[in-house]
Amino acid sequence: MGAGVSELNISPVAGRFVGAEHVFPVRVYFEDTDLSGVVYHANYLRFMERARSDMLRCAGIDQRAAHEAGDGVYVVRDIAIRYAAPARLDDALIVVSRVLRVRAASVNIQQRVMRDGELLTQADVEAAFVTPNGRARRQPQEWVEAFVPLVWKGN
C-alpha cells in the first residue's frame, strides 16, 4: 500500500538562496483573496514575513533560540510597500528577498513578490533587533557576520 503518515518525511515549504537572493514560494489560496478575487493587500505582508523568517533560518539565524533565551527579537521598524499588479486565486508566487544593509542593531531588506517574472509588489523593510522590553540593542555578532556575505551588490 504505501507508507503511513507517521513514516513520511514531509517538511513545511522552504525557500533557498540563489546567490545572495532568497527565494520563497507561495501559493495563493481562497483565504488570501478579497471579494474581488484578488489577494487582499495586507496578505502580501504575511507572505513577506514568512519569506523573511525563512531567509533568516536559511542564513543560520535562530530567532526562536534568541527569543527563548531572552536576548531579543527582530521587529519591523519601518516598511514602505508598493503594489504594481494583483495576484489571484491559485497563483504561484515567489517572494525574492535581498539584504541591502546591515547595521549594529538592524537590517534593511528589499522584498519583491513575483509571478512568472512579473513584479506584483515590492517592499523595503527595516527590521530592528530589540530586547524583550522593546528597546533597541545590538544584534548578535554572529548574525551580522551571517548577513555580510548576503548584502546585495547587484543592480
CSV table of C-alpha atoms in Angstrom, one decimal:
chain,number,residue,atom,x,y,z
A,1,MET,CA,0.0,0.0,0.0
A,2,GLY,CA,2.4,2.7,0.9
A,3,ALA,CA,4.0,4.5,3.9
A,4,GLY,CA,1.8,5.5,6.7
A,5,VAL,CA,1.6,9.2,7.7
A,6,SER,CA,3.9,8.7,10.6
A,7,GLU,CA,6.5,7.3,8.2
A,8,LEU,CA,6.5,10.2,5.8
A,9,ASN,CA,9.3,12.7,5.9
A,10,ILE,CA,7.4,15.8,4.8
A,11,SER,CA,8.7,19.3,5.7
A,12,PRO,CA,7.0,22.6,5.5
A,13,VAL,CA,7.5,24.8,2.4
A,14,ALA,CA,11.0,26.3,2.5
A,15,GLY,CA,12.9,28.7,0.4
A,16,ARG,CA,16.5,28.8,-0.6
A,17,PHE,CA,19.3,31.2,-1.5
A,18,VAL,CA,20.1,31.7,-5.2
A,19,GLY,CA,23.3,33.6,-4.9
A,20,ALA,CA,22.6,36.4,-2.4
A,21,GLU,CA,18.9,36.4,-3.1
A,22,HIS,CA,16.5,34.3,-1.0
A,23,VAL,CA,13.5,32.9,-3.0
A,24,PHE,CA,10.4,31.6,-1.2
A,25,PRO,CA,7.4,30.0,-2.9
A,26,VAL,CA,3.9,31.0,-2.0
A,27,ARG,CA,0.6,29.7,-3.4
A,28,VAL,CA,-2.5,32.0,-3.3
A,29,TYR,CA,-5.4,30.3,-1.5
A,30,PHE,CA,-9.0,31.4,-1.3
A,31,GLU,CA,-8.5,32.7,2.2
A,32,ASP,CA,-5.8,35.1,0.8
A,33,THR,CA,-8.3,36.9,-1.5
A,34,ASP,CA,-10.9,39.5,-1.0
A,35,LEU,CA,-14.4,39.8,-2.5
A,36,SER,CA,-13.0,40.9,-5.9
A,37,GLY,CA,-10.9,37.7,-6.2
A,38,VAL,CA,-7.5,39.3,-5.8
A,39,VAL,CA,-5.1,39.0,-2.9
A,40,TYR,CA,-6.1,41.3,-0.1
A,41,HIS,CA,-3.4,43.9,0.3
A,42,ALA,CA,-2.4,43.0,3.9
A,43,ASN,CA,-1.7,39.4,2.9
A,44,TYR,CA,1.3,40.5,0.9
A,45,LEU,CA,2.8,41.4,4.3
A,46,ARG,CA,2.2,37.9,5.5
A,47,PHE,CA,3.9,36.4,2.5
A,48,MET,CA,6.9,38.7,3.1
A,49,GLU,CA,7.0,37.9,6.8
A,50,ARG,CA,7.2,34.2,6.1
A,51,ALA,CA,9.9,34.7,3.4
A,52,ARG,CA,12.0,36.9,5.8
A,53,SER,CA,11.7,34.3,8.6
A,54,ASP,CA,12.7,31.6,6.2
A,55,MET,CA,15.6,33.7,4.9
A,56,LEU,CA,16.9,34.1,8.4
A,57,ARG,CA,16.6,30.4,9.1
A,58,CYS,CA,18.4,29.6,5.8
A,59,ALA,CA,21.2,32.0,6.8
A,60,GLY,CA,21.7,30.2,10.1
A,61,ILE,CA,20.0,32.7,12.3
A,62,ASP,CA,17.9,31.1,15.1
A,63,GLN,CA,15.3,33.7,16.1
A,64,ARG,CA,13.5,31.3,18.3
A,65,ALA,CA,16.5,30.5,20.4
A,66,ALA,CA,17.3,34.2,20.8
A,67,HIS,CA,13.7,34.8,21.8
A,68,GLU,CA,13.6,31.9,24.3
A,69,ALA,CA,16.9,32.9,25.8
A,70,GLY,CA,15.6,36.4,26.4
A,71,ASP,CA,18.2,38.0,24.1
A,72,GLY,CA,15.7,39.7,21.8
A,73,VAL,CA,13.8,39.6,18.5
A,74,TYR,CA,13.5,41.4,15.2
A,75,VAL,CA,10.6,43.7,14.8
A,76,VAL,CA,9.6,45.6,11.7
A,77,ARG,CA,10.6,49.2,12.4
A,78,ASP,CA,9.8,50.6,9.0
A,79,ILE,CA,8.2,49.4,5.8
A,80,ALA,CA,7.4,51.0,2.5
A,81,ILE,CA,5.3,48.9,0.2
A,82,ARG,CA,4.2,49.5,-3.4
A,83,TYR,CA,1.6,47.5,-5.3
A,84,ALA,CA,2.1,47.1,-9.0
A,85,ALA,CA,-0.3,44.3,-10.1
A,86,PRO,CA,-2.7,41.9,-8.3
A,87,ALA,CA,-2.2,38.3,-7.6
A,88,ARG,CA,-5.2,36.0,-7.9
A,89,LEU,CA,-6.5,32.7,-6.5
A,90,ASP,CA,-4.2,29.7,-7.2
A,91,ASP,CA,-1.3,31.9,-8.5
A,92,ALA,CA,2.2,30.5,-7.8
A,93,LEU,CA,4.2,33.4,-6.4
A,94,ILE,CA,7.8,33.8,-5.5
A,95,VAL,CA,9.0,36.2,-2.7
A,96,VAL,CA,12.5,37.4,-3.5
A,97,SER,CA,14.4,38.9,-0.6
A,98,ARG,CA,17.7,40.8,-0.6
A,99,VAL,CA,19.7,42.1,2.3
A,100,LEU,CA,20.5,45.7,1.4
A,101,ARG,CA,22.3,46.9,4.5
A,102,VAL,CA,23.4,45.6,7.9
A,103,ARG,CA,23.9,47.8,10.9
A,104,ALA,CA,24.7,47.1,14.5
A,105,ALA,CA,21.0,46.9,15.6
A,106,SER,CA,19.1,46.5,12.3
A,107,VAL,CA,19.0,45.1,8.8
A,108,ASN,CA,17.4,46.5,5.7
A,109,ILE,CA,15.7,44.0,3.3
A,110,GLN,CA,14.1,44.5,0.0
A,111,GLN,CA,11.3,42.1,-0.9
A,112,ARG,CA,9.6,41.6,-4.2
A,113,VAL,CA,6.5,39.4,-4.8
A,114,MET,CA,6.7,38.0,-8.3
A,115,ARG,CA,4.5,35.9,-10.6
A,116,ASP,CA,6.2,34.4,-13.7
A,117,GLY,CA,8.9,37.2,-13.6
A,118,GLU,CA,6.3,40.0,-13.2
A,119,LEU,CA,6.7,42.3,-10.2
A,120,LEU,CA,3.4,42.4,-8.2
A,121,THR,CA,4.5,44.1,-5.0
A,122,GLN,CA,7.8,45.5,-3.6
A,123,ALA,CA,8.6,46.5,0.0
A,124,ASP,CA,11.6,48.0,1.7
A,125,VAL,CA,11.8,46.7,5.2
A,126,GLU,CA,13.9,47.8,8.2
A,127,ALA,CA,14.0,45.1,10.9
A,128,ALA,CA,15.4,46.2,14.2
A,129,PHE,CA,16.7,43.9,16.9
A,130,VAL,CA,15.1,44.7,20.3
A,131,THR,CA,15.2,43.4,23.8
A,132,PRO,CA,12.1,41.6,25.3
A,133,ASN,CA,11.0,45.0,26.7
A,134,GLY,CA,11.2,46.6,23.2
A,135,ARG,CA,14.5,48.6,23.5
A,136,ALA,CA,16.9,48.6,20.6
A,137,ARG,CA,20.0,46.6,21.1
A,138,ARG,CA,22.9,45.3,19.0
A,139,GLN,CA,22.1,42.1,17.2
A,140,PRO,CA,24.3,39.1,17.9
A,141,GLN,CA,27.7,39.5,16.1
A,142,GLU,CA,27.3,36.0,14.5
A,143,TRP,CA,24.1,37.3,12.9
A,144,VAL,CA,25.8,40.3,11.5
A,145,GLU,CA,28.6,38.0,10.2
A,146,ALA,CA,25.9,35.8,8.6
A,147,PHE,CA,24.4,38.8,6.8
A,148,VAL,CA,27.6,40.3,5.5
A,149,PRO,CA,28.1,37.9,2.6
A,150,LEU,CA,24.4,38.2,1.7
A,151,VAL,CA,24.4,42.0,1.2
A,152,TRP,CA,23.2,42.7,-2.3
A,153,LYS,CA,25.9,44.0,-4.6
A,154,GLY,CA,23.9,43.7,-7.9
A,155,ASN,CA,21.9,46.3,-9.8
